[in-house]
Amino acid sequence: MKNDFRQAFHLEPLNGWINDPNGLCWFNGRYHVYCQYSPGSADGSSKRGWGHFQSRDLTSWEFTGTVLFADTPDDADGVFSGSGIVKDDTLYLFYTGNVEHEGDYDYTTAGREANTILVTTKDGVTMSEKKVLLRNSDYPDYCCCHVRDPKVWEQDGKFLMVLGARTVDDKGCVLFYSSHDLENWEFDKKVSKADLGYMWECPDLIRTGASEFLSISPQGAAHGQYQFQNVYSSGYLALNTGIYTEWDCGFDFYAPQTFTAPDKRRIIIGWMGIGDIPYYNPTVKLGWQHCLTVPCEVTLGDDGKLRRNPITELERLVTDRTALVGAGGEIELPFDLSASAEGESFELNFSDAVQMKFESGVFTLRFLDDAVGCGRNARRARLDRCSRLRVLADKTSLEIFLNDGEKVLSTRFYPDSTVVRISSRGLHCEAARLRAMEVEHLGK
Ligand code: FRU
């Protein structure tokens, strides 16, 4: 069948552009996924507001449209990223109000405001008045104008907040604040690391047992063959060791955010896109661009690193569990393919357009057909061994999980047809066909 490029089980806009997931939470019996949203432009050139998806089960959704607009002097040029925390019967949402003054400015050292703003809501959709909590003059003097993306959580009887920032001497860092009432915030400390870029965006803190991981999206780290392959990186800093590990080795992953589900699972959702990419997405011509990743559960591996695996709720989308068994055949998108390796190396090939290969400790994802990759070429991940592979294939995306989430590669891809010819070597494959999630669009 001809591919209409509409995703089946990923959240995306009908029109316009989305980027970062924001305000992820469980509130009032529903999951809430807010996101950076510009319905007016598929290329992201119009102002950001917050779009809003909600769901009772993570597999059927309602999109209620834009719920936060750039409509005050304190957020006049964009309602930028932020987070949510539930207290009593109220959801508190924190975001960055972006303001760019008219004039001859570089917008880094002057001309830009980054206001930390609070709104509250009782239903997830109707917002209170906006209240500015912190302005640039409140941030430490060593920060330039780029301070943003508040993530708030509760810990040891108080509220904590992290903000991503850029110092005046171009080092990325995270600012830690604390509060007893969610409105008055005191600066506690700064966390940074040498040689990890000039700006850190979208921070988040993940605690598992005794370990603390600071998730960040650094811009400006030096590119390498196996690390920092993309224009901007996204990963987590183990606060006890200072080791930085990338969340994803594919082409399209940035600005993830986590939240805790009612059953205590830590769930992560990322933007399956990155700003300023040197490749392209052909949906722009059709009127929309970008999607969010599938929700994944984050767990701690034996090696002290985090694992990322799709939430089990996705099982509900399976329509035919026996759609593909063995080494090859045809299967229609969307599907969920799992494979176990028979030896030290393997190869999996989709319609001679996408090649996934493991050899000599390196997994390579390579586009053989540029019409499908749209400027994407190859991405690599190092692993000592690779015994298991899972590919979640939607109509225009692949999320590849190696060794049960030890390494993940996310990418967009744009095959003409929804029928994929699978061929493989050194793998035993099984794949299930998936149905589309229901997404009801109630607003714009
Ligand atoms: C990350 C980011 C954030 C910012 C938002 C604006 O992709 O640049 O730092 O708040 O996007 O849309």
Coordinates of C-alpha atoms and ligand atoms in Angstrom, one line a residue:
M1 CA 0.0 0.0 0.0
K2 CA 1.2 3.6 -0.7
N3 CA 2.5 5.1 2.5
D4 CA 0.7 8.3 3.5
F5 CA 3.4 9.0 6.1
R6 CA 0.9 9.2 8.9
Q7 CA 2.2 7.6 12.0
A8 CA 0.1 4.8 13.5
F9 CA 1.3 4.6 17.1
H10 CA 3.3 7.7 17.7
L11 CA 1.9 11.1 18.8
E12 CA 2.2 13.6 16.0
P13 CA 0.2 16.7 15.0
L14 CA -2.4 16.7 12.2
N15 CA -1.0 20.1 11.1
G16 CA 2.1 22.0 12.0
W17 CA 5.1 21.2 14.0
I18 CA 5.9 19.6 17.4
N19 CA 9.0 19.2 19.4
D20 CA 9.8 18.5 23.0
P21 CA 7.4 16.5 25.3
N22 CA 6.4 18.8 28.2
G23 CA 4.5 18.4 31.5
L24 CA 4.4 14.6 31.4
C25 CA 2.3 13.3 34.3
W26 CA -0.5 11.2 35.6
F27 CA -3.3 13.5 36.9
N28 CA -7.0 13.1 37.5
G29 CA -7.1 9.5 36.2
R30 CA -5.3 10.3 33.0
Y31 CA -1.8 10.5 31.5
H32 CA -1.1 13.9 30.1
V33 CA 1.5 14.6 27.4
Y34 CA 2.0 18.3 26.6
C35 CA 4.4 19.2 23.8
Q36 CA 6.0 22.1 22.1
Y37 CA 3.5 22.9 19.3
S38 CA 3.3 25.3 16.4
P39 CA 0.1 24.5 14.4
G40 CA 0.7 27.4 12.1
S41 CA 3.9 26.1 10.4
A42 CA 5.3 22.6 9.6
D43 CA 8.8 24.0 9.5
G44 CA 8.6 25.4 13.1
S45 CA 8.9 29.0 12.1
S46 CA 5.8 30.1 14.1
K47 CA 5.7 30.7 17.8
R48 CA 5.6 27.7 20.2
G49 CA 2.7 27.0 22.5
W50 CA 1.9 23.8 24.4
G51 CA -0.3 21.2 22.6
H52 CA -1.9 18.6 24.8
F53 CA -2.6 14.9 24.5
Q54 CA -4.4 12.9 27.2
S55 CA -5.0 9.2 27.7
R56 CA -6.3 6.7 30.2
D57 CA -4.3 3.8 29.0
L58 CA -1.4 5.2 26.8
T59 CA -2.8 3.6 23.7
S60 CA -5.9 5.7 23.0
W61 CA -5.6 9.4 23.0
E62 CA -7.4 12.7 22.8
F63 CA -5.7 15.8 21.4
T64 CA -7.3 18.8 23.0
G65 CA -5.3 21.4 20.9
T66 CA -3.2 24.3 22.1
V67 CA -3.7 24.8 25.9
L68 CA -1.0 27.4 26.5
F69 CA -0.4 30.3 24.1
A70 CA 2.3 32.9 23.9
D71 CA -0.1 35.7 24.8
T72 CA 1.5 37.8 27.6
P73 CA 4.5 40.2 27.6
D74 CA 6.4 37.5 29.7
D75 CA 6.1 34.8 27.0
A76 CA 5.5 36.9 24.0
D77 CA 7.8 34.9 21.7
G78 CA 7.1 31.4 22.8
V79 CA 5.8 29.2 25.6
F80 CA 8.9 27.0 25.8
S81 CA 9.5 23.7 27.4
G82 CA 8.7 22.7 31.0
S83 CA 7.2 20.2 33.3
G84 CA 4.3 19.4 35.6
I85 CA 3.8 18.3 39.2
V86 CA 0.6 17.3 40.9
K87 CA -0.2 18.6 44.4
D88 CA -3.5 17.9 46.0
D89 CA -6.1 18.2 43.2
T90 CA -4.1 20.6 41.1
L91 CA -1.6 20.3 38.3
Y92 CA 1.2 22.9 38.5
L93 CA 2.9 23.5 35.2
F94 CA 6.2 25.3 34.9
Y95 CA 7.6 26.6 31.6
T96 CA 10.0 29.1 30.1
G97 CA 8.5 32.3 28.7
N98 CA 10.7 33.3 25.8
V99 CA 10.9 37.0 24.9
E100 CA 13.1 38.4 22.2
H101 CA 13.4 42.2 22.2
E102 CA 13.4 44.0 18.9
G103 CA 16.8 45.5 18.2
D104 CA 20.4 44.7 17.3
Y105 CA 21.0 41.9 19.7
D106 CA 22.8 38.5 19.6
Y107 CA 20.0 37.0 21.7
T108 CA 22.6 35.1 23.7
T109 CA 24.3 37.8 25.8
A110 CA 21.5 40.4 25.3
G111 CA 18.0 40.9 23.9
R112 CA 16.4 37.7 25.3
E113 CA 14.3 37.0 28.4
A114 CA 13.9 33.6 29.8
N115 CA 11.1 33.8 32.4
T116 CA 10.3 30.8 34.6
I117 CA 6.5 30.8 34.7
L118 CA 3.9 28.9 36.7
V119 CA 0.3 28.1 35.7
T120 CA -2.1 25.7 37.4
T121 CA -5.0 23.7 36.1
K122 CA -7.7 21.5 37.6
D123 CA -8.6 19.6 34.4
G124 CA -5.4 19.7 32.4
V125 CA -6.8 22.0 29.8
T126 CA -8.2 25.2 31.4
M127 CA -5.3 27.2 32.7
S128 CA -5.0 29.8 35.5
E129 CA -3.4 33.1 35.1
K130 CA 0.4 33.0 34.5
K131 CA 2.7 33.9 37.3
V132 CA 6.4 34.7 36.7
L133 CA 8.6 33.1 39.4
L134 CA 12.1 33.8 38.1
R135 CA 13.6 36.3 35.6
N136 CA 17.0 36.5 34.1
S137 CA 18.1 38.9 36.9
D138 CA 17.3 36.1 39.4
Y139 CA 19.6 33.5 37.8
P140 CA 23.3 33.4 38.7
D141 CA 25.4 36.2 37.1
Y142 CA 27.6 33.6 35.2
C143 CA 24.5 32.7 33.1
C144 CA 23.9 34.3 29.7
C145 CA 20.3 34.8 28.5
H146 CA 19.8 31.1 27.8
V147 CA 18.3 29.6 30.9
R148 CA 15.2 27.4 30.3
D149 CA 13.1 24.2 30.6
P150 CA 12.2 23.9 34.3
K151 CA 11.7 20.3 35.5
V152 CA 10.1 20.1 39.0
W153 CA 9.8 17.2 41.3
E154 CA 9.3 16.4 45.0
Q155 CA 12.0 15.0 47.1
D156 CA 12.7 14.7 50.9
G157 CA 9.8 17.0 51.9
K158 CA 10.6 19.8 49.5
F159 CA 10.3 20.7 45.8
L160 CA 13.3 20.7 43.5
M161 CA 13.7 22.3 40.1
V162 CA 16.4 22.0 37.5
L163 CA 16.9 24.5 34.7
G164 CA 19.2 24.1 31.6
A165 CA 21.6 27.0 31.0
R166 CA 24.6 28.4 29.1
T167 CA 27.2 30.4 31.0
V168 CA 28.7 33.6 29.7
D169 CA 31.8 31.7 28.8
D170 CA 29.8 29.2 26.8
K171 CA 29.6 26.2 29.0
G172 CA 26.5 24.1 29.4
C173 CA 25.2 23.6 32.9
V174 CA 22.2 22.8 35.0
L175 CA 20.9 25.1 37.8
F176 CA 19.3 23.4 40.9
Y177 CA 16.7 25.3 42.9
S178 CA 14.5 24.3 45.9
S179 CA 11.2 25.4 47.2
H180 CA 8.6 24.7 50.0
D181 CA 5.6 26.1 48.2
L182 CA 6.3 25.8 44.5
E183 CA 6.3 29.6 44.1
N184 CA 9.4 30.8 46.0
W185 CA 12.6 29.3 44.7
E186 CA 16.1 29.4 46.2
F187 CA 19.2 28.7 44.1
D188 CA 21.1 25.7 45.5
K189 CA 23.9 24.7 43.1
K190 CA 25.2 24.4 39.6
V191 CA 26.2 21.1 37.9
S192 CA 28.4 21.1 34.8
K193 CA 31.0 19.0 33.1
A194 CA 34.1 20.0 31.0
D195 CA 33.9 19.5 27.3
L196 CA 30.2 18.8 27.0
G197 CA 29.0 21.7 24.9
Y198 CA 28.0 25.3 25.3
M199 CA 24.3 24.9 26.3
W200 CA 22.4 22.2 28.1
E201 CA 18.7 22.0 27.4
C202 CA 15.8 20.1 28.9
P203 CA 17.3 18.8 32.2
D204 CA 15.6 16.1 34.2
L205 CA 16.6 14.1 37.3
I206 CA 16.2 10.3 37.5
R207 CA 16.8 8.6 40.9
T208 CA 16.9 4.8 41.0
G209 CA 17.9 3.4 44.4
A210 CA 21.1 5.1 45.4
S211 CA 22.0 6.4 41.9
E212 CA 21.1 9.8 40.5
F213 CA 21.2 10.5 36.8
L214 CA 20.9 14.0 35.4
S215 CA 19.3 13.8 31.9
I216 CA 20.4 16.7 29.7
S217 CA 20.4 17.6 26.0
P218 CA 23.8 19.3 25.3
Q219 CA 24.4 21.4 22.3
G220 CA 27.9 21.9 21.0
A221 CA 29.8 18.7 22.0
A222 CA 32.5 17.7 19.6
H223 CA 31.4 15.0 17.2
G224 CA 32.7 11.5 17.2
Q225 CA 32.3 8.3 15.3
Y226 CA 30.4 6.4 18.0
Q227 CA 29.2 9.3 20.2
F228 CA 27.9 12.8 19.5
Q229 CA 27.1 11.7 15.9
N230 CA 24.1 14.2 15.7
V231 CA 24.0 18.0 15.6
Y232 CA 23.0 18.0 19.3
S233 CA 23.3 15.2 21.8
S234 CA 21.0 13.9 24.5
G235 CA 22.0 11.7 27.4
Y236 CA 22.4 11.3 31.1
L237 CA 25.2 12.2 33.5
A238 CA 25.7 9.7 36.4
L239 CA 26.1 12.2 39.3
N240 CA 28.3 9.8 41.3
T241 CA 30.8 9.1 38.5
G242 CA 30.4 12.0 36.2
I243 CA 30.1 9.6 33.2
Y244 CA 27.8 10.8 30.4
T245 CA 26.0 8.2 28.3
E246 CA 23.8 9.0 25.3
W247 CA 20.2 8.0 25.4
D248 CA 20.1 7.2 21.7
C249 CA 22.5 6.5 18.9
G250 CA 20.1 7.0 16.0
F251 CA 19.3 10.1 13.9
D252 CA 16.2 11.5 15.6
F253 CA 16.1 11.8 19.4
Y254 CA 16.3 14.8 21.6
A255 CA 14.9 16.6 24.7
P256 CA 13.4 13.6 26.5
Q257 CA 11.4 13.9 29.7
T258 CA 10.4 11.3 32.3
F259 CA 7.6 11.0 34.8
T260 CA 6.4 8.4 37.3
A261 CA 3.3 6.3 36.4
P262 CA 0.9 5.4 39.2
D263 CA 2.4 1.9 39.3
K264 CA 5.8 3.6 39.9
R265 CA 7.3 2.8 36.5
R266 CA 9.6 5.6 35.3
I267 CA 8.5 6.4 31.8
I268 CA 10.4 8.4 29.3
I269 CA 9.2 10.1 26.1
G270 CA 11.5 11.9 23.7
W271 CA 11.1 14.1 20.7
M272 CA 11.8 12.0 17.6
G273 CA 13.5 14.9 16.0
I274 CA 16.3 17.4 16.7
G275 CA 16.7 21.1 15.8
D276 CA 19.0 22.2 13.0
I277 CA 19.3 18.8 11.4
P278 CA 21.2 18.4 8.1
Y279 CA 18.6 15.9 6.8
Y280 CA 14.9 16.4 6.1
N281 CA 11.4 15.1 6.7
P282 CA 9.2 15.1 3.5
T283 CA 6.0 15.5 5.6
V284 CA 6.8 19.2 5.7
K285 CA 5.4 19.5 2.2
L286 CA 2.2 17.7 3.4
G287 CA 1.7 20.2 6.2
W288 CA 3.2 18.6 9.4
Q289 CA 6.5 17.6 10.9
H290 CA 7.9 15.5 13.7
C291 CA 6.4 13.1 16.3
L292 CA 7.2 11.9 19.9
T293 CA 8.9 8.6 20.6
V294 CA 6.9 5.7 22.0
P295 CA 6.8 5.8 25.8
C296 CA 9.5 3.6 27.3
E297 CA 10.2 2.3 30.8
V298 CA 13.5 3.3 32.2
T299 CA 15.3 0.8 34.5
L300 CA 18.8 0.4 35.9
G301 CA 21.0 -2.3 34.3
D302 CA 23.6 -4.4 36.1
D303 CA 26.3 -2.3 34.6
G304 CA 25.0 0.8 36.3
K305 CA 23.6 2.3 33.1
L306 CA 20.0 2.9 32.2
R307 CA 17.9 0.7 30.0
R308 CA 15.0 2.0 27.8
N309 CA 12.3 -0.4 26.6
P310 CA 8.8 0.2 25.2
I311 CA 6.0 0.1 27.7
T312 CA 4.1 -3.2 27.8
E313 CA 0.8 -1.4 27.0
L314 CA 1.9 -1.5 23.3
E315 CA 1.0 -5.2 23.3
R316 CA -2.6 -4.1 23.1
L317 CA -1.9 -2.9 19.6
V318 CA -0.9 -6.3 18.4
T319 CA -3.3 -7.7 15.8
D320 CA -1.4 -10.7 14.4
R321 CA 1.4 -12.2 16.5
T322 CA 2.5 -14.6 13.8
A323 CA 2.9 -12.1 10.9
L324 CA 6.5 -13.1 10.4
V325 CA 8.5 -15.9 11.8
G326 CA 12.0 -16.9 10.4
A327 CA 14.5 -15.1 8.4
G328 CA 12.5 -13.3 5.7
G329 CA 9.2 -12.4 4.1
E330 CA 7.0 -9.4 3.6
I331 CA 5.2 -7.6 6.3
E332 CA 3.1 -4.4 6.4
L333 CA 3.9 -1.4 8.5
P334 CA 3.3 -0.9 11.4
F335 CA 5.0 -3.9 13.1
D336 CA 7.0 -4.9 16.1
L337 CA 9.9 -7.2 15.2
S338 CA 12.0 -9.2 17.7
A339 CA 15.0 -11.2 16.8
S340 CA 17.6 -13.2 18.6
A341 CA 21.2 -13.5 17.2
E342 CA 22.4 -16.9 16.2
G343 CA 26.1 -16.0 16.3
E344 CA 28.6 -13.2 16.6
S345 CA 27.4 -11.1 13.7
F346 CA 24.1 -10.5 11.9
E347 CA 22.3 -8.4 9.3
L348 CA 18.7 -7.3 8.9
N349 CA 17.5 -5.5 5.8
F350 CA 14.2 -3.7 5.1
S351 CA 13.4 -3.5 1.4
D352 CA 17.0 -2.9 0.4
A353 CA 16.6 0.6 1.8
V354 CA 17.6 0.2 5.5
Q355 CA 20.4 -2.0 6.7
M356 CA 21.0 -2.9 10.3
K357 CA 24.2 -4.8 10.9
F358 CA 26.2 -6.1 13.9
E359 CA 29.8 -7.0 13.3
S360 CA 33.0 -6.8 15.4
G361 CA 31.4 -5.0 18.3
V362 CA 29.7 -2.3 16.2
F363 CA 26.0 -2.0 15.3
T364 CA 25.5 0.1 12.2
L365 CA 22.2 1.5 11.0
R366 CA 22.6 2.5 7.3
F367 CA 20.3 3.9 4.7
L368 CA 20.9 2.3 1.3
D369 CA 18.3 4.4 -0.4
D370 CA 18.4 8.1 0.1
A371 CA 14.8 8.6 -1.0
V372 CA 14.0 6.6 2.2
G373 CA 16.6 8.2 4.5
C374 CA 16.1 11.7 3.2
G375 CA 19.7 12.8 3.9
R376 CA 20.4 10.3 6.7
N377 CA 23.3 8.0 6.1
A378 CA 24.8 5.9 8.9
R379 CA 24.8 5.8 12.7
R380 CA 26.8 3.5 14.8
A381 CA 26.6 2.0 18.4
R382 CA 29.3 0.1 20.1
L383 CA 28.4 -3.1 22.1
D384 CA 30.6 -6.0 23.3
R385 CA 28.0 -8.4 22.1
C386 CA 24.5 -8.2 20.6
S387 CA 22.2 -11.1 21.2
R388 CA 18.8 -9.4 20.9
L389 CA 17.3 -6.8 18.7
R390 CA 13.8 -5.3 18.6
V391 CA 12.6 -3.0 15.9
L392 CA 9.4 -1.0 16.5
A393 CA 8.5 0.0 12.9
D394 CA 5.8 2.7 12.4
K395 CA 4.9 4.1 9.0
T396 CA 7.8 6.6 9.1
S397 CA 9.9 5.7 12.1
L398 CA 12.1 2.9 13.4
E399 CA 13.1 2.5 17.1
I400 CA 15.8 -0.1 17.4
F401 CA 16.4 -1.7 20.9
L402 CA 19.6 -3.7 21.2
N403 CA 20.1 -6.2 24.1
D404 CA 16.8 -5.1 25.7
G405 CA 17.5 -1.4 25.8
E406 CA 21.3 -1.4 26.4
K407 CA 21.5 0.8 23.2
V408 CA 18.7 2.4 21.3
L409 CA 18.6 3.9 17.8
S410 CA 15.7 6.0 16.8
T411 CA 15.2 7.3 13.3
R412 CA 12.6 8.6 10.9
F413 CA 12.3 6.8 7.5
Y414 CA 10.1 7.4 4.6
P415 CA 9.4 4.3 2.4
D416 CA 7.0 4.7 -0.4
S417 CA 5.1 1.6 0.3
T418 CA 3.9 0.2 3.7
V419 CA 4.9 -3.3 2.6
V420 CA 8.4 -4.1 3.9
R421 CA 10.5 -6.9 2.5
I422 CA 12.5 -8.4 5.3
S423 CA 15.7 -10.3 4.7
S424 CA 18.2 -11.3 7.4
R425 CA 21.3 -13.3 8.2
G426 CA 22.3 -14.7 11.5
L427 CA 19.0 -13.8 13.2
H428 CA 15.9 -15.6 14.2
C429 CA 13.0 -13.1 13.6
E430 CA 9.5 -12.9 14.8
A431 CA 7.2 -10.0 14.1
A432 CA 3.7 -8.9 15.1
R433 CA 1.5 -6.6 13.1
L434 CA 0.2 -3.6 15.0
R435 CA -2.9 -1.6 14.6
A436 CA -3.1 2.2 14.9
M437 CA -3.8 3.9 18.2
E438 CA -7.0 5.9 18.4
V439 CA -6.2 9.6 18.5
E440 CA -9.3 11.8 18.6
H441 CA -8.6 15.4 17.7
L442 CA -10.8 17.7 19.7
G443 CA -8.9 21.0 19.2
K444 CA -6.3 22.7 17.1
Ligands
FRU1 C1 14.7 21.9 22.9 C2 14.3 23.3 23.0 C3 14.1 23.8 24.4 C4 13.2 24.9 24.3 C5 12.2 24.4 23.2 C6 11.7 25.5 22.3 O1 14.4 21.3 21.7 O2 15.2 24.2 22.3 O3 15.3 24.1 25.1 O4 12.5 25.2 25.5 O5 13.0 23.5 22.4 O6 10.7 24.9 21.4

